[in-house]
PDB file of C-alpha atoms in Angstrom:
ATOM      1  CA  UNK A 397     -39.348   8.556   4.307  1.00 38.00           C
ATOM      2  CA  UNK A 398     -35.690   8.889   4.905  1.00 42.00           C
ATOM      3  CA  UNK A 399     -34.197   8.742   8.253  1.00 45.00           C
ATOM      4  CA  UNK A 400     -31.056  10.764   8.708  1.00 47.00           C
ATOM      5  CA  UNK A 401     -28.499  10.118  11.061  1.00 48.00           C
ATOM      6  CA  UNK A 402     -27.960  12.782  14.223  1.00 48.00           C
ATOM      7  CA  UNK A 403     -28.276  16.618  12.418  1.00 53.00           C
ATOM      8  CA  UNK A 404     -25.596  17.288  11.015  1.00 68.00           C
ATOM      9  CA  UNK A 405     -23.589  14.183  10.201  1.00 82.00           C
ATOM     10  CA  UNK A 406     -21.423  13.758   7.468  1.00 93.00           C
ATOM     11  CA  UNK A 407     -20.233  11.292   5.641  1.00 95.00           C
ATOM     12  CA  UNK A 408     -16.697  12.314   7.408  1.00 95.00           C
ATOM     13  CA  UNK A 409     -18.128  11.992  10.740  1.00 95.00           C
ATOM     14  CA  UNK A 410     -19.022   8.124   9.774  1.00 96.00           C
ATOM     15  CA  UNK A 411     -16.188   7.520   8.574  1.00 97.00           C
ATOM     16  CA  UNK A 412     -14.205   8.690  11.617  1.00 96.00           C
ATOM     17  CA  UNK A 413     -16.286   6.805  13.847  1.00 96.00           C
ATOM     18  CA  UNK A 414     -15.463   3.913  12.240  1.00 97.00           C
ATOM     19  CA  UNK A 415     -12.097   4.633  12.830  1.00 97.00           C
ATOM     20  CA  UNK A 416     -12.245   5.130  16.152  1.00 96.00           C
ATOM     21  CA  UNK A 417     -10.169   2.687  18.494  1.00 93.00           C
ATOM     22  CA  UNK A 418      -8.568   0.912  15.576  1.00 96.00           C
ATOM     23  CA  UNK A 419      -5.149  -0.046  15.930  1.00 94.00           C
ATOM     24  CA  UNK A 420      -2.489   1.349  13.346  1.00 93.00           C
ATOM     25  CA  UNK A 421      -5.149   3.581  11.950  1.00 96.00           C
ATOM     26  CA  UNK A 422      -3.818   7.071  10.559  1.00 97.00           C
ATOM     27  CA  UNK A 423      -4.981   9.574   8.164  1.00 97.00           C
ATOM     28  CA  UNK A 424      -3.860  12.051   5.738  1.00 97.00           C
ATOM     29  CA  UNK A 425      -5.587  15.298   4.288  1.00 96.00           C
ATOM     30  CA  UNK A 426      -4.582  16.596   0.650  1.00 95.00           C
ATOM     31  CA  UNK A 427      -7.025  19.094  -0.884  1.00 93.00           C
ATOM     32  CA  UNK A 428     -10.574  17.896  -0.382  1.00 93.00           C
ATOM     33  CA  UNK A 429      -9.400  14.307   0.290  1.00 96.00           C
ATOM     34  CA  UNK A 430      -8.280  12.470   3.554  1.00 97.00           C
ATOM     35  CA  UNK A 431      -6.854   9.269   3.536  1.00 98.00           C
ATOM     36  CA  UNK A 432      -7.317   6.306   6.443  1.00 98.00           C
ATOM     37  CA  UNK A 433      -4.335   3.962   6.281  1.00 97.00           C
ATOM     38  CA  UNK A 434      -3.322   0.627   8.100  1.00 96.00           C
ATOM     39  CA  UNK A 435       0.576   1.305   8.763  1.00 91.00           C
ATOM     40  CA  UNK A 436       1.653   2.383   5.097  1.00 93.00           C
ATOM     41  CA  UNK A 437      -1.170   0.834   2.817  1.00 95.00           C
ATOM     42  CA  UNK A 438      -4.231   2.935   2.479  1.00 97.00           C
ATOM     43  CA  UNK A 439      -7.877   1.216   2.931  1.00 97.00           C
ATOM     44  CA  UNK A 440     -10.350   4.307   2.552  1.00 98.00           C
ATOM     45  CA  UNK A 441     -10.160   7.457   1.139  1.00 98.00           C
ATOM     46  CA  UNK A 442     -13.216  10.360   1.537  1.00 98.00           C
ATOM     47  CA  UNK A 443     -13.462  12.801  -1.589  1.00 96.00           C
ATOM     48  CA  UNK A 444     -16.752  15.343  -1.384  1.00 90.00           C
ATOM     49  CA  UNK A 445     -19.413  13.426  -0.956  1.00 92.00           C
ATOM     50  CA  UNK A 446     -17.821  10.003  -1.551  1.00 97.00           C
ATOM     51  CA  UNK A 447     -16.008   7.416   0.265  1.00 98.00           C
ATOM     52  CA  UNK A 448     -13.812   4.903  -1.496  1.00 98.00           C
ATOM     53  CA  UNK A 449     -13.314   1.585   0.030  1.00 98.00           C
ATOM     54  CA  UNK A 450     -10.424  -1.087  -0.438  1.00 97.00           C
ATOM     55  CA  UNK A 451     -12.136  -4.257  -0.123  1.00 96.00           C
ATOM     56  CA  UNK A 452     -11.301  -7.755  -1.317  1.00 93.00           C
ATOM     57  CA  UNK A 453     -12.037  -7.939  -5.049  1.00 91.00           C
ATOM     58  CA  UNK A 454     -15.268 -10.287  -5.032  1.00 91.00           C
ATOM     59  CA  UNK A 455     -16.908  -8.173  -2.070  1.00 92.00           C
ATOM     60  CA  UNK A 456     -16.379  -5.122  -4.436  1.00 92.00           C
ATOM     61  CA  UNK A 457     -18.075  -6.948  -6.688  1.00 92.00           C
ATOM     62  CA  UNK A 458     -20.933  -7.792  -5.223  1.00 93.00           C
ATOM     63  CA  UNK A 459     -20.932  -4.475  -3.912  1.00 94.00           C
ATOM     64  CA  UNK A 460     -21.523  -2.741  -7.058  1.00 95.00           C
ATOM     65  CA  UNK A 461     -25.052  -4.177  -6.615  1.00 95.00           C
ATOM     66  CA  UNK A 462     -25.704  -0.972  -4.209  1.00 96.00           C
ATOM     67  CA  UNK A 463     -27.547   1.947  -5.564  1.00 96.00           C
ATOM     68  CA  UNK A 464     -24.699   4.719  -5.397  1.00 96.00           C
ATOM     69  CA  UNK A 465     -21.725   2.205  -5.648  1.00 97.00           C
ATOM     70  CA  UNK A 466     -19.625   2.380  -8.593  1.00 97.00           C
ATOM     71  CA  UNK A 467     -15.730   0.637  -9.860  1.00 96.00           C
ATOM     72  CA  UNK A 468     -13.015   3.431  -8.528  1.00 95.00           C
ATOM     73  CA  UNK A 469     -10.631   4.275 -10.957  1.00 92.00           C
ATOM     74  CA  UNK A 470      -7.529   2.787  -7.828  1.00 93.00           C
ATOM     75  CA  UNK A 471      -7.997  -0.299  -8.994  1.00 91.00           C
ATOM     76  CA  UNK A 472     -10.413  -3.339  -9.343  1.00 88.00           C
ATOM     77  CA  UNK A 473     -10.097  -4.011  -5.291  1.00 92.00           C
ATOM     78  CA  UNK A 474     -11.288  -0.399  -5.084  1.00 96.00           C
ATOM     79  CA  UNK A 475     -15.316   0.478  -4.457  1.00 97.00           C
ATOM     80  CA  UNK A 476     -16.394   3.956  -4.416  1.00 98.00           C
ATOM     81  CA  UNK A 477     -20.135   4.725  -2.616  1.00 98.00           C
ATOM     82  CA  UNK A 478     -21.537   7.927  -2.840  1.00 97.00           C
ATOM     83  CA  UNK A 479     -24.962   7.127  -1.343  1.00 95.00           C
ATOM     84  CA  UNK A 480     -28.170  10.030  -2.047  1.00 93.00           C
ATOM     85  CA  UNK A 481     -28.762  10.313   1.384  1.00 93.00           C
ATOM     86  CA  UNK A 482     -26.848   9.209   4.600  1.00 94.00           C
ATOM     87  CA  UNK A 483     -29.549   7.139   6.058  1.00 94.00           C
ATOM     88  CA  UNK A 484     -29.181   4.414   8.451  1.00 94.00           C
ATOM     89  CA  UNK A 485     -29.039   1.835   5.778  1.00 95.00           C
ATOM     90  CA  UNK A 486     -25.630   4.316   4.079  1.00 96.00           C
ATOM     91  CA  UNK A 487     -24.338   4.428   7.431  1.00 96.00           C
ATOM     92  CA  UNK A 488     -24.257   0.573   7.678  1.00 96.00           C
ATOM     93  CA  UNK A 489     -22.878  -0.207   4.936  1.00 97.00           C
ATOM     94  CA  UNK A 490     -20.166   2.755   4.837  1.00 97.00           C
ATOM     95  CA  UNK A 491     -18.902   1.490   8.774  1.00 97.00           C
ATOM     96  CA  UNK A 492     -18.802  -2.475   7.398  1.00 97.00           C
ATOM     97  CA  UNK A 493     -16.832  -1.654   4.599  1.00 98.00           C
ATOM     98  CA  UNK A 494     -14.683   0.451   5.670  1.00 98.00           C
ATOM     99  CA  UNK A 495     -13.577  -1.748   8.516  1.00 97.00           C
ATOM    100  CA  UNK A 496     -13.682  -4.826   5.931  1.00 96.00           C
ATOM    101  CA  UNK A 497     -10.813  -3.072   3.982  1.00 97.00           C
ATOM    102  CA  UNK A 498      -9.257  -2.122   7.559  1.00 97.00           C
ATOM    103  CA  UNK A 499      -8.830  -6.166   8.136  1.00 96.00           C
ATOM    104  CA  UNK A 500      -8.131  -6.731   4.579  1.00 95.00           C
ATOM    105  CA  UNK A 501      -5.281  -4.872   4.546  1.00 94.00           C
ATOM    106  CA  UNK A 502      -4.380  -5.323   8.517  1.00 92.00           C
ATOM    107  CA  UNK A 503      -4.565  -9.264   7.891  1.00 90.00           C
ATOM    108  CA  UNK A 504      -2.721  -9.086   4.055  1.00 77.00           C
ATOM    109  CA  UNK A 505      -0.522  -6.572   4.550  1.00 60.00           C
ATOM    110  CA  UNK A 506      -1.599  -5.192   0.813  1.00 55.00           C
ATOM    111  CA  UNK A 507       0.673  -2.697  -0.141  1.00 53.00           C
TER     112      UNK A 507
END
């Protein structure tokens, strides 16, 4: 059986969460997409029912080892996730990567 998060979470809400109390975090909404950057470099990007992730390029891929993971077309630093369900399992691994590309790029200042 799969547990769900509180009713009516989205993958949105997780994602702004996981934002919450970061420093330098800001967003942008175009269309259907909104952006999370660190100062001028973006780290995570939510389109639909997917969130794309930034992450140092091994992590990525050894991410692609996740069912629902796939290579985003930004580049091969770039992880998309797009999990069936947003279970507590999704949820973990949605709030450690996202704030793994938040330090990435915080730490590397990748542009």
């Amino acid at each position: 059986m799969t547990e769900e998060p509180a009713a009516g979470l989205g993958l949105g809400d997780v994602l702004a969460a996981a934002a919450e109390g970061l420093e330098g975090v800001s967003t942008d909404a175009v269309g259907d997409a909104i952006t999370w950057f660190a100062g001028p470099a973006p780290f995570a990007v939510l389109t639909g029912g997917s969130a794309t992730f930034r992450l140092d390029p091994q992590v990525a891929r050894a991410a692609l080892r996740t069912p629902g993971a796939s290579p985003s077309d930004r580049g091969p630093d770039w992880l998309t996730y797009a999990p069936e369900a947003l279970d507590d399992e999704a949820v973990d691994r949605i709030e450690a990567w996202f704030l793994s590309a938040y330090r990435r790029v915080r730490a590397k200042r990748v542009r």
